Short mmCIF file of C-alpha atoms (C1' of nucleotides) in Angstrom, two decimals:
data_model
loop_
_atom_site.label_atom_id
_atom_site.label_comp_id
_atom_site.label_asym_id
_atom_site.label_seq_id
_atom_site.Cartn_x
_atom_site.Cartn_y
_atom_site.Cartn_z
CA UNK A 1 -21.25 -11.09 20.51
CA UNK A 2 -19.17 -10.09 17.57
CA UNK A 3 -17.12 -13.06 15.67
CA UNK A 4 -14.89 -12.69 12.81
CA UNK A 5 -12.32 -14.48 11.14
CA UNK A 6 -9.53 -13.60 9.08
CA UNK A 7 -8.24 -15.91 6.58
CA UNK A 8 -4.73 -15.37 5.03
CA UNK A 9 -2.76 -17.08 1.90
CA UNK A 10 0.41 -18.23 3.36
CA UNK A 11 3.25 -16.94 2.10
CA UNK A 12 0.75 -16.11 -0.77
CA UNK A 13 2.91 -14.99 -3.77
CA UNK A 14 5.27 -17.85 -3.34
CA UNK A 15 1.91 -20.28 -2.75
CA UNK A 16 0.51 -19.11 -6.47
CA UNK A 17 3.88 -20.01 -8.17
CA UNK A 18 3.75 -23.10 -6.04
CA UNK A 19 0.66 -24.20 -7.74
CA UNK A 20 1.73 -24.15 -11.10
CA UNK A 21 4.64 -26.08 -10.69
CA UNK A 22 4.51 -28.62 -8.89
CA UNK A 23 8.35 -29.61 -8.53
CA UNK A 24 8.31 -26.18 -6.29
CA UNK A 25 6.49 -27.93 -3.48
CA UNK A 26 9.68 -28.85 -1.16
CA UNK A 27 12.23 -26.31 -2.95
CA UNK A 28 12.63 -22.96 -0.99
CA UNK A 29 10.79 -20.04 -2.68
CA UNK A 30 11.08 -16.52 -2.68
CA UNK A 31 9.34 -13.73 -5.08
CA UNK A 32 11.46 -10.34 -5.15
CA UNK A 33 9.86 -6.55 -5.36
CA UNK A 34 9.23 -4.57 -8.04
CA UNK A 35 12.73 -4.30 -10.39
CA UNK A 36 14.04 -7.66 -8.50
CA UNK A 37 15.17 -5.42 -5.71
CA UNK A 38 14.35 -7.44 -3.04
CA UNK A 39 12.47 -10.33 -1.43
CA UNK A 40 9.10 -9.54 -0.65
CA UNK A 41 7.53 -13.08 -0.17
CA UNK A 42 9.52 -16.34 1.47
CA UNK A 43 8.27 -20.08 1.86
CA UNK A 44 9.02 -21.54 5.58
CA UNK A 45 11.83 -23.36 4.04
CA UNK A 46 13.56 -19.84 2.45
CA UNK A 47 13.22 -18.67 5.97
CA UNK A 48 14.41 -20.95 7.49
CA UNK A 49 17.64 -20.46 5.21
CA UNK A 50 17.83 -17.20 7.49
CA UNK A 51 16.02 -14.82 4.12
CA UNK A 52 15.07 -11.79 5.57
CA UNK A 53 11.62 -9.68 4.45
CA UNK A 54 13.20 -7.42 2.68
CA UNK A 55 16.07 -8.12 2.74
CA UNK A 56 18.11 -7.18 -0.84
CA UNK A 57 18.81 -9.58 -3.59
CA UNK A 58 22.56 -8.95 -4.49
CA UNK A 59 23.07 -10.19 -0.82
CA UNK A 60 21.05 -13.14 -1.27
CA UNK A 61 21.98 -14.14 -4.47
CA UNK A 62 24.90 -16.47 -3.55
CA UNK A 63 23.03 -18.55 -0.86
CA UNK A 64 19.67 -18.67 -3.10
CA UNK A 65 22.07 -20.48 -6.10
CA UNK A 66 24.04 -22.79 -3.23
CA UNK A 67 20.72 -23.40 -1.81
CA UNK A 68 18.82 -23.99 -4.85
CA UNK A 69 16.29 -21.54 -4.23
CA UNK A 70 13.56 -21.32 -6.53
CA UNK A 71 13.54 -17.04 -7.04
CA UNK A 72 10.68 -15.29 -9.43
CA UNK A 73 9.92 -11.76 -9.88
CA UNK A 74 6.51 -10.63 -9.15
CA UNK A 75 3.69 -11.46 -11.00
CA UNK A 76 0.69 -8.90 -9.89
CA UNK A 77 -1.75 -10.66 -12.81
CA UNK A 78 -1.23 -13.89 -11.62
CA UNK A 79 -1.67 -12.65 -7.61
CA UNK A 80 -4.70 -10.59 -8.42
CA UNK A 81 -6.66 -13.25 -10.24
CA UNK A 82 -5.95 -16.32 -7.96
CA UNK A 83 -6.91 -13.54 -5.16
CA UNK A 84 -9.55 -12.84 -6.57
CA UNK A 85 -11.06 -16.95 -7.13
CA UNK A 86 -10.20 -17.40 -3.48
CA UNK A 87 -12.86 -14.21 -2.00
CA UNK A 88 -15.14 -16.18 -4.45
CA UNK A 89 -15.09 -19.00 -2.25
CA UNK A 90 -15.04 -17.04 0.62
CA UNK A 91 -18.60 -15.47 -0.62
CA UNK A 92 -20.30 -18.80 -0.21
CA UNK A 93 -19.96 -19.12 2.97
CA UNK A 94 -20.46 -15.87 4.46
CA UNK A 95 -22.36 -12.99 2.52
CA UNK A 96 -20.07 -10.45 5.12
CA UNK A 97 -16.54 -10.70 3.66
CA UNK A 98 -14.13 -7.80 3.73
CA UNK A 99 -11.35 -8.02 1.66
CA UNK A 100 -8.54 -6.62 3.29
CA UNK A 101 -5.40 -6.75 0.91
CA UNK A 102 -4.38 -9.24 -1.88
CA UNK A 103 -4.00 -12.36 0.43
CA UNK A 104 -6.23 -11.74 3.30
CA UNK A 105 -9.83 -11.47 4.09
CA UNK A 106 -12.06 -10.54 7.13
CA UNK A 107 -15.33 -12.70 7.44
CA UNK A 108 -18.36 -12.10 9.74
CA UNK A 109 -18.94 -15.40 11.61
CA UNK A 110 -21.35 -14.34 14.72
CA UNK A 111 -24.53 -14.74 12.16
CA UNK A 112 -23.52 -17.42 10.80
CA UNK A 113 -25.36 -20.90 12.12
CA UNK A 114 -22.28 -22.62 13.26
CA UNK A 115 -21.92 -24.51 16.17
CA UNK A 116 -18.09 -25.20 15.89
CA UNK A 117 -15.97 -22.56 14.30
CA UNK A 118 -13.17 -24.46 14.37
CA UNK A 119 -15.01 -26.56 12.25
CA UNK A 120 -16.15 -24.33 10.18
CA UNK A 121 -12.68 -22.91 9.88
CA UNK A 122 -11.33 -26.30 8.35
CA UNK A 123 -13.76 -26.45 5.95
CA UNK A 124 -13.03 -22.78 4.52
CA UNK A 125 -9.35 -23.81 4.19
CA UNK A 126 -9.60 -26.83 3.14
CA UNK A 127 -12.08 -25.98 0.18
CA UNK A 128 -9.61 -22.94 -0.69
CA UNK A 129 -6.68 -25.11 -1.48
CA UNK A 130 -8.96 -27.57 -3.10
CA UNK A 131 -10.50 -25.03 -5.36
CA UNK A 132 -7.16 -22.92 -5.84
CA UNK A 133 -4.29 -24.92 -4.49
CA UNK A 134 -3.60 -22.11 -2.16
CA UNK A 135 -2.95 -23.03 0.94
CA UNK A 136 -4.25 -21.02 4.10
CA UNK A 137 -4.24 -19.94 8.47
CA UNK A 138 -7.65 -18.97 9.63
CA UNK A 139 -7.92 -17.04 13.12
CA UNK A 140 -10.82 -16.20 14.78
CA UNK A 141 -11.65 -13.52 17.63
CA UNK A 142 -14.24 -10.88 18.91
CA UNK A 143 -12.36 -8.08 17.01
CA UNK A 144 -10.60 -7.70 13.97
CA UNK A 145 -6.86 -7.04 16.45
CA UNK A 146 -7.49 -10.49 18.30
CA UNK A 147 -8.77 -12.26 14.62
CA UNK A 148 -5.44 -11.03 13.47
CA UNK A 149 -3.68 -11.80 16.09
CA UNK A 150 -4.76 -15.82 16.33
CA UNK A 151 -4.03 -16.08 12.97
CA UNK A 152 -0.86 -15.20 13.30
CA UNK A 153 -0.96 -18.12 16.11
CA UNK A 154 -2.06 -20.11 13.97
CA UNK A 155 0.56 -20.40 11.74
CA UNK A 156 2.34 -22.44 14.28
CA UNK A 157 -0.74 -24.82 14.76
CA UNK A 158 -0.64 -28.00 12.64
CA UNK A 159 -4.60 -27.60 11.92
CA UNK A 160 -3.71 -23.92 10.64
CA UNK A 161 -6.83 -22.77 12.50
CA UNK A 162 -7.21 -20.42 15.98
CA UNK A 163 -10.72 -19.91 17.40
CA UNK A 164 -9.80 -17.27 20.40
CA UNK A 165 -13.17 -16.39 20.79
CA UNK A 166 -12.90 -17.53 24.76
CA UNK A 167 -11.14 -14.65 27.28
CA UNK A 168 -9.05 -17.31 29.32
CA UNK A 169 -7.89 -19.06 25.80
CA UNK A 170 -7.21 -15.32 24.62
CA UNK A 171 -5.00 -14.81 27.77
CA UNK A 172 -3.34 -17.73 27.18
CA UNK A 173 -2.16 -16.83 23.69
CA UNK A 174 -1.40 -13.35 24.65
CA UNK A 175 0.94 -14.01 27.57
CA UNK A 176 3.72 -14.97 25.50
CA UNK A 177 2.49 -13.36 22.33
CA UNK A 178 5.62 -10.46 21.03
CA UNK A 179 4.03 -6.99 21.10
CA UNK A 180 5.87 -6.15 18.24
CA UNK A 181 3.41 -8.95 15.93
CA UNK A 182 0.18 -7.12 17.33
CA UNK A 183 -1.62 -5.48 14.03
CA UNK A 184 -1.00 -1.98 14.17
CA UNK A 185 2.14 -2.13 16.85
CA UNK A 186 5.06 -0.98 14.07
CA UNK A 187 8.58 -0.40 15.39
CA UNK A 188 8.35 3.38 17.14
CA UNK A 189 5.18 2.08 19.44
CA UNK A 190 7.41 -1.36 20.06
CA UNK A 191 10.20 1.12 21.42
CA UNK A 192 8.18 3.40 23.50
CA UNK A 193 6.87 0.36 24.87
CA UNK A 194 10.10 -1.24 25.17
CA UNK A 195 10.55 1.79 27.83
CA UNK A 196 7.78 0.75 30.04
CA UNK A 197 8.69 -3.03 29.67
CA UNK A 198 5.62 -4.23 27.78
CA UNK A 199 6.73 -6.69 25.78
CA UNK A 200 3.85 -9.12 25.32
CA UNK A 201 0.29 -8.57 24.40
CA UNK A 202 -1.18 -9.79 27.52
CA UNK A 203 0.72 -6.72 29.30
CA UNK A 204 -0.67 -4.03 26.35
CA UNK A 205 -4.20 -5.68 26.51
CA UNK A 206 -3.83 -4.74 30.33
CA UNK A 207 -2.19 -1.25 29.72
CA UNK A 208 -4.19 1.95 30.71
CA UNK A 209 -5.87 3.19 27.46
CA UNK A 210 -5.41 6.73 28.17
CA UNK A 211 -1.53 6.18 29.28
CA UNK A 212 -1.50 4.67 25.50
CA UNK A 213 -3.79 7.22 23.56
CA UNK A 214 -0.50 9.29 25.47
CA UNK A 215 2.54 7.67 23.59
CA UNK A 216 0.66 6.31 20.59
CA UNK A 217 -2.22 8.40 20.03
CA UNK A 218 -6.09 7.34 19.17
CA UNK A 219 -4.51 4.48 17.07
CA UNK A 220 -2.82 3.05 20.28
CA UNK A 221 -6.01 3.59 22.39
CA UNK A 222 -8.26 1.61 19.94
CA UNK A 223 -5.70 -1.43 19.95
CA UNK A 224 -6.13 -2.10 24.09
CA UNK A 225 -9.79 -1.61 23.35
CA UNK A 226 -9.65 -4.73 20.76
CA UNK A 227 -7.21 -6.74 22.37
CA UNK A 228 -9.95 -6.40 25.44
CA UNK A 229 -12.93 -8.05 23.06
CA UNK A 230 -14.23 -4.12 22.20
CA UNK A 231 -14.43 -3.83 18.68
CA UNK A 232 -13.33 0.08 17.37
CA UNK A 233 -12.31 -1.14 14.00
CA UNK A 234 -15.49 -2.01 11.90
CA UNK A 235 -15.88 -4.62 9.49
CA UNK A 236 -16.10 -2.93 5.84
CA UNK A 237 -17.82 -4.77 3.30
CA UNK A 238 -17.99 -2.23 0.61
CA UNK A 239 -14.96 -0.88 -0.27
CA UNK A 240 -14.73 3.06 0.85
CA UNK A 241 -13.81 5.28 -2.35
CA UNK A 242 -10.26 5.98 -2.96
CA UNK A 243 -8.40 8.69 -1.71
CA UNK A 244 -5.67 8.94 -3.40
CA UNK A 245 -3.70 6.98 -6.37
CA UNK A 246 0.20 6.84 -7.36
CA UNK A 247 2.39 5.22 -10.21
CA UNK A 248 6.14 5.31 -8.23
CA UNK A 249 9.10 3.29 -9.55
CA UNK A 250 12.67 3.01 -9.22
CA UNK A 251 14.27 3.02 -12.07
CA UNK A 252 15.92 -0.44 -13.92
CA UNK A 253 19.51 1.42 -13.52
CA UNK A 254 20.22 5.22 -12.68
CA UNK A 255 18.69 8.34 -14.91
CA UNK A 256 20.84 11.13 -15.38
CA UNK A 257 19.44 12.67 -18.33
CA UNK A 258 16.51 14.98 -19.08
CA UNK A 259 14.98 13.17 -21.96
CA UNK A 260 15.10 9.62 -20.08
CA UNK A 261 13.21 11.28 -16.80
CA UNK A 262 10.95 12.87 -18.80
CA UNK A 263 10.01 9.59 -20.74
CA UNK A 264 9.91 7.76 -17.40
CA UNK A 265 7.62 10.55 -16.13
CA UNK A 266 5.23 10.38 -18.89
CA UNK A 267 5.16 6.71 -18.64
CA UNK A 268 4.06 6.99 -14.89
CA UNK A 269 1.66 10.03 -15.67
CA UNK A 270 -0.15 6.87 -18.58
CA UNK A 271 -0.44 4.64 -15.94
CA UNK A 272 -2.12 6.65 -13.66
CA UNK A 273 -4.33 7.70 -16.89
CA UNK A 274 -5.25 4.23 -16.91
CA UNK A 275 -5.77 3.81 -13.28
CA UNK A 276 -8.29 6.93 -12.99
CA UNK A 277 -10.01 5.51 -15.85
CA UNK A 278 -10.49 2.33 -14.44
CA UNK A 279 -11.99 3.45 -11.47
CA UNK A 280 -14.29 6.07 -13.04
CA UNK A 281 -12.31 8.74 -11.18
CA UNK A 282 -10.34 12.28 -11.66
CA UNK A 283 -8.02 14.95 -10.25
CA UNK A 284 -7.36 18.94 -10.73
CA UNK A 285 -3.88 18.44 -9.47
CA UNK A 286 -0.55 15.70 -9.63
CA UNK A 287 2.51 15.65 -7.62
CA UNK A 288 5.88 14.73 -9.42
CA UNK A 289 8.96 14.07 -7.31
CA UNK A 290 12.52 12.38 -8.02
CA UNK A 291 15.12 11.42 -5.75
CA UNK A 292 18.82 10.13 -5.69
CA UNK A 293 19.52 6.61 -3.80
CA UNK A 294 19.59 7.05 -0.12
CA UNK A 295 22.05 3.96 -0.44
CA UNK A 296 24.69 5.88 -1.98
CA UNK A 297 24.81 8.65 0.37
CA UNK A 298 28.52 9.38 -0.46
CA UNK A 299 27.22 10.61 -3.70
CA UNK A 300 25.51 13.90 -4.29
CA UNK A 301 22.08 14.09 -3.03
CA UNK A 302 18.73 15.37 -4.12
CA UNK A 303 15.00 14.74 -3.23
CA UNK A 304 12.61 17.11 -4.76
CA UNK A 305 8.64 17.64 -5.68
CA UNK A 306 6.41 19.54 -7.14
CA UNK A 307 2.71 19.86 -7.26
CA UNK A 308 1.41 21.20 -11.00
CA UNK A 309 -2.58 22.43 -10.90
CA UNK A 310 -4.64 21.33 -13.60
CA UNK A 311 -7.51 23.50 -14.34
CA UNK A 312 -10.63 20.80 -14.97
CA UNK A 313 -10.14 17.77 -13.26
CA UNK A 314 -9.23 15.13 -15.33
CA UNK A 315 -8.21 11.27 -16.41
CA UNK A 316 -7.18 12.32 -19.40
CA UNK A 317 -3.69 11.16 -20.17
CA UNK A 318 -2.54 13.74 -22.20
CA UNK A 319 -3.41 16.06 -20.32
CA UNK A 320 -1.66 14.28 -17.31
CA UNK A 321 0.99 14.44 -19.45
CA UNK A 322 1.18 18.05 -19.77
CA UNK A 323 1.25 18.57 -16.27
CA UNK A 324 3.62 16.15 -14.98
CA UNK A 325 6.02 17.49 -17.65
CA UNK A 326 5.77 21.13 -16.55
CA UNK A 327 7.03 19.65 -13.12
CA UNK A 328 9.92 17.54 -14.37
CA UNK A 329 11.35 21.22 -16.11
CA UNK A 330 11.44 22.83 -13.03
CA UNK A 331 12.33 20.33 -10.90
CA UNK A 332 15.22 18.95 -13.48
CA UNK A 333 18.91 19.33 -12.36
CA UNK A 334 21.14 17.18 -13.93
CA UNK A 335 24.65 15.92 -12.18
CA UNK A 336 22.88 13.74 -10.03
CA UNK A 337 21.95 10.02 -10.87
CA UNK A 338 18.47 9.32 -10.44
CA UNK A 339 17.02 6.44 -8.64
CA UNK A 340 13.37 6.40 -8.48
CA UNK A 341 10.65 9.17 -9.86
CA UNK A 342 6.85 9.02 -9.22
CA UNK A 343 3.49 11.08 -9.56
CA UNK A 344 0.98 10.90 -7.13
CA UNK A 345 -2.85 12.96 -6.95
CA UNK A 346 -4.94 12.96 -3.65
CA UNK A 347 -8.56 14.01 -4.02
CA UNK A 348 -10.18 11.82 -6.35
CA UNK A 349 -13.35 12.79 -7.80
CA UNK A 350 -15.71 11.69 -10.43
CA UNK A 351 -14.81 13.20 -13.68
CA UNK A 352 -16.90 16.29 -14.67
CA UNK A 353 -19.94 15.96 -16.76
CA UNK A 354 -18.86 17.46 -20.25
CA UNK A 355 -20.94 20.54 -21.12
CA UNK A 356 -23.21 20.39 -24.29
CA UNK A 357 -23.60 23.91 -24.82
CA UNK A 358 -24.52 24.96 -28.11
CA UNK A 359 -21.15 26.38 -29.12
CA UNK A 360 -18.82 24.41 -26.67
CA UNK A 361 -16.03 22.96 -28.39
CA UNK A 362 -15.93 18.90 -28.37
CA UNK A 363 -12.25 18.31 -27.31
CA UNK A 364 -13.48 17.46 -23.93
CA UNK A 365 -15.29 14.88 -26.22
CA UNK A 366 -12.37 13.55 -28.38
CA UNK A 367 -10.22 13.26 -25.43
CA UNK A 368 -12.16 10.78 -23.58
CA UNK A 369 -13.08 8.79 -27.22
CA UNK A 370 -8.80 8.83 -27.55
CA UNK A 371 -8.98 7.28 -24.30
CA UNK A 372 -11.40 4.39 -24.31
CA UNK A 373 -10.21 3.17 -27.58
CA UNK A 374 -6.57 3.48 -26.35
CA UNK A 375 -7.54 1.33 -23.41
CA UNK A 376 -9.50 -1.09 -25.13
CA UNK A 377 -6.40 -1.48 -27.39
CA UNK A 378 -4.03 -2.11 -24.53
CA UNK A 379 -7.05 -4.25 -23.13
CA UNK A 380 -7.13 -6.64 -25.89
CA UNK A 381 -3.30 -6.81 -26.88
CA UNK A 382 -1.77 -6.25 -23.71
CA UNK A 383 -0.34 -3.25 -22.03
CA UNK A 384 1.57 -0.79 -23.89
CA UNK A 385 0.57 -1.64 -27.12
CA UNK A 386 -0.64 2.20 -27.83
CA UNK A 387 1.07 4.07 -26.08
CA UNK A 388 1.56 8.36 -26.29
CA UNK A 389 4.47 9.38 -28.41
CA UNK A 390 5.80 11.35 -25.25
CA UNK A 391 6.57 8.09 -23.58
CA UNK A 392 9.14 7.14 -26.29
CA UNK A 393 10.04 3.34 -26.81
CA UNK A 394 9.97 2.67 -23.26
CA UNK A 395 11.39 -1.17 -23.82
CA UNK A 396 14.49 0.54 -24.39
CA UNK A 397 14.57 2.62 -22.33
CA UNK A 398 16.84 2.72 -19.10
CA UNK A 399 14.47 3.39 -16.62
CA UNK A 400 12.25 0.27 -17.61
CA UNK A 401 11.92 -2.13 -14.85
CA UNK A 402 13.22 -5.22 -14.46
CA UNK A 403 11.05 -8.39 -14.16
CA UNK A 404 13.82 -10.69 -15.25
CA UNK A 405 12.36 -13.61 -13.57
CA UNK A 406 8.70 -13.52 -13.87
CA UNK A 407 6.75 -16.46 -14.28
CA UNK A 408 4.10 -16.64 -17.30
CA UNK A 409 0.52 -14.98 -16.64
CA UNK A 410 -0.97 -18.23 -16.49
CA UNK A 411 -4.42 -17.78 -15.10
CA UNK A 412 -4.94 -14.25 -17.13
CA UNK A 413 -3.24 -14.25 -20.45
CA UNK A 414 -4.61 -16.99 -23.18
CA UNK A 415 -0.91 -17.06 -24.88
CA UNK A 416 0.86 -18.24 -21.32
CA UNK A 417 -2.37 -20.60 -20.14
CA UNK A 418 -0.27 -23.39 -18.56
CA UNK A 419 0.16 -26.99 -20.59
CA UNK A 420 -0.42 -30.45 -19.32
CA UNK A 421 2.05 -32.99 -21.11
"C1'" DT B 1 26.94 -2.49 -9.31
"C1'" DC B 2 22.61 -4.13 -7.09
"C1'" DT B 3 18.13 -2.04 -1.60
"C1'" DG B 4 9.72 -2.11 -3.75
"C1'" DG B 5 5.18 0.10 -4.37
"C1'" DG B 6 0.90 1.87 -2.97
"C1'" DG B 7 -2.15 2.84 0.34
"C1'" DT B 8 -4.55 4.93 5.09
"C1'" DC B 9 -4.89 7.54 9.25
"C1'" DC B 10 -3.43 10.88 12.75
"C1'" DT B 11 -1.33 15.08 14.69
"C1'" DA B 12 1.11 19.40 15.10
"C1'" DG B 13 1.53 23.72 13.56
"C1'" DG B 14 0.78 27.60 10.48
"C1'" DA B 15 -2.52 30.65 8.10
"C1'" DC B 16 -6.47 32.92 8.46
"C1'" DC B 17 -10.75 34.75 10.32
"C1'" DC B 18 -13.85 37.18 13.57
"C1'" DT C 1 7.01 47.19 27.57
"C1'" DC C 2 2.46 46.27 26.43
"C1'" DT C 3 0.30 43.53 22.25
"C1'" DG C 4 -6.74 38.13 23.25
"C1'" DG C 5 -9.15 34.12 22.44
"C1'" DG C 6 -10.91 30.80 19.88
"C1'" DG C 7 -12.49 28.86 15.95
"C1'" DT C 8 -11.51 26.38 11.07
"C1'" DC C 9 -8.88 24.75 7.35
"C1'" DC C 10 -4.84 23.07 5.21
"C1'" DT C 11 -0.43 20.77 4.84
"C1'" DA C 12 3.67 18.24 5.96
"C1'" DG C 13 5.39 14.54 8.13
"C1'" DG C 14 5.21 10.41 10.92
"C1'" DA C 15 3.59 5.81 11.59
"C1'" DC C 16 1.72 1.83 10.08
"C1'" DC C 17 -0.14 -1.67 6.91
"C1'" DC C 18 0.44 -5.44 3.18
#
DNA sequence: TCTGGGGTCCTAGGACCC
DNA sequence: TCTGGGGTCCTAGGACCC
């Protein structure tokens, strides 16, 4: 009988500013998206203030001062490393540990010699915030749909901990259990449901899984199958390789020139340079696109892309470069103000192996030596310290993002290491 | 004035082939 | 007016996730 567990970091990137300051503990916390757009991560106590996921800043911004609400921008170093010491600790206590996204892991329990998971459970929480100072909800089930779904019960629990591995403790749960939370139900399945008055996962557990496989397709099918104790959704302990890999932003405030996109364009096309490179990949082909703000639909609109061949594929950023700049020219129109641009590839593959033939030139060669010593650069003295020339002085630029409240890279960055007075 | 970013998976429909 | 059947492959778009 399968067992796994799925531990999650409660309202994890307001938890890691928590723990470096402690006077944050009782405030109300929120961390906003990318360019302080919007909040993306709320304490119980901003909640409970009525914050919405999501919800924008410049309508928040009034009852986070009234209500003291402590507000940061994100802080993806800080995130990634505490995430990271947490699926350490995970690791020593089961070797079968999927990481699943920054703040939540699945872990194999049925080999495990444990007599009480609940037990068990405590322990793994209760060394994580120990070790880290994160604190945690662990659920447990037969599949990963029913682990999911008791720890999302078990947010409400005082221990913080759901074992639902028993069917009449899982029908319990269920019967009054929104279909709307259930992992994988987003809000098109909760309205077709709506229609046939499920509105609990006890009633979609019970639901015919070919009626479902109807309205939702295989997706919806494999959910009644889980939420029934029949795992379809295998545990994945090595990570899969990537599919696909995109640098998308929206810009600080509005681009309406060519020189400005193009500089923000060539800054995306060097991050996904660096990204490639970091996982040892490559791609023949990027995508650019641009678009006005949806939001301002009384102004003139325009959402556009291209997709620019290269010939070799590559991770060379220059040559990234190249092509995303050939897109930006024919896709630039100007009279419109610009609110977010991106570049995305699909098809990653390793890079090719250079050729050594006797009179082969050795750009292929250079390039990559440009490369590693350009990341090794940025490496040691933080990002954008060499940057290419086509990028321009992106710090002034308008496009750059803003990250006007970030806290200090405490756990990654020597220079910003937190002091004890 | 100000509204995130980066992924995966699935399906329908068109292009193309024999 | 008649004008097959059945494969495969690719892409765009929808849905969902954190």
């Amino acid at each position: 009988m399968s067992a796994l567990a799925l531990i999650d970091g409660n309202s994890f990137y307001c938890s890691c500013e928590r723990v470096f300051d402690a006077k944050l503990e009782r405030r109300p916390v929120i961390v906003l998206s990318n360019n302080d757009g919007c909040a993306v991560a709320r304490t119980a106590e901003a909640k409970a203030l009525g914050i919405k996921m999501g919800q924008p800043m410049f309508q928040i911004r009034d009852l986070c001062r009234d209500s003291k609400v402590a507000v940061f921008s994100s802080n993806y170093a800080l995130y990634g490393d505490m995430s990271r010491r947490m699926n350490a600790i995970y690791d020593t206590f089961s070797p079968d540990v999927e990481i699943y996204s920054i703040d939540e892991s699945f872990i194999d329990v049925s080999r495990l010699p444990v007599k009480d998971r609940t037990a068990w459970a405590s322990d793994l929480r209760s060394t994580t915030r120990q070790w880290t100072g994160i604190p945690t909800c662990v659920g447990i089930g037969p599949t990963k749909t029913l682990a999911k779904l008791a720890n999302k019960a078990a947010k409400k629990l005082p221990g913080g901990v759901l074992d639902l591995s028993d069917p009449a403790e899982q029908t319990h749960v269920m019967a009054d259990f929104p279909v709307g939370d259930v992992w994988g139900i987003g809000r098109a399945s909760q309205l077709k449901l709506a229609a046939l008055n499920i509105r609990f996962a006890g009633q979609l557990r019970d639901m015919d899984p070919k009626l479902a496989r109807q309205i939702m397709t295989v997706v919806g099918e494999r959910i009644i199958h889980e939420l029934n104790g029949r795992p379809c959704i295998a545990l994945e302990t090595v990570a899969p390789q990537r599919k696909g890999c995109a640098v998308t932003r929206s810009f600080g405030s509005r681009v309406t020139t060519k020189v400005e996109m193009e500089q923000a364009v060539a800054d995306y096309a060097t991050r996904l340079g660096e990204k490639l490179r970091r996982h040892g990949l490559a791609t023949d082909h990027v995508t650019v696109f641009m678009h006005t703000s949806q939001f301002n639909d009384d102004e003139p609109q325009r959402n556009v892309s291209m997709t620019v061949d290269i010939p070799e594929a590559t991770n060379d950023t220059l040559t990234l470069i190249k092509a995303a700049r050939r897109a930006v020219d024919a896709l630039w129109k100007s009279g419109y103000r610009y609110s977010k641009a991106g570049i995305i590839t699909q098809d990653l593959m390793p890079p090719p192996i250079p050729q050594r033939a006797l009179f082969d030139n050795l750009d292929h060669d250079r390039a990559s030596k440009v490369m590693a010593a350009m990341d090794e650069a940025n490496r040691r003295w933080g990002r954008a310290t060499v940057v290419p020339a086509a990028v321009g002085i992106a710090a002034r630029s308008a496009f750059t993002t803003k990250f006007e409240m970030r806290s200090p890279r405490f756990t990654t960055r020597w220079d910003e290491l937190p002091e004890c007075r």
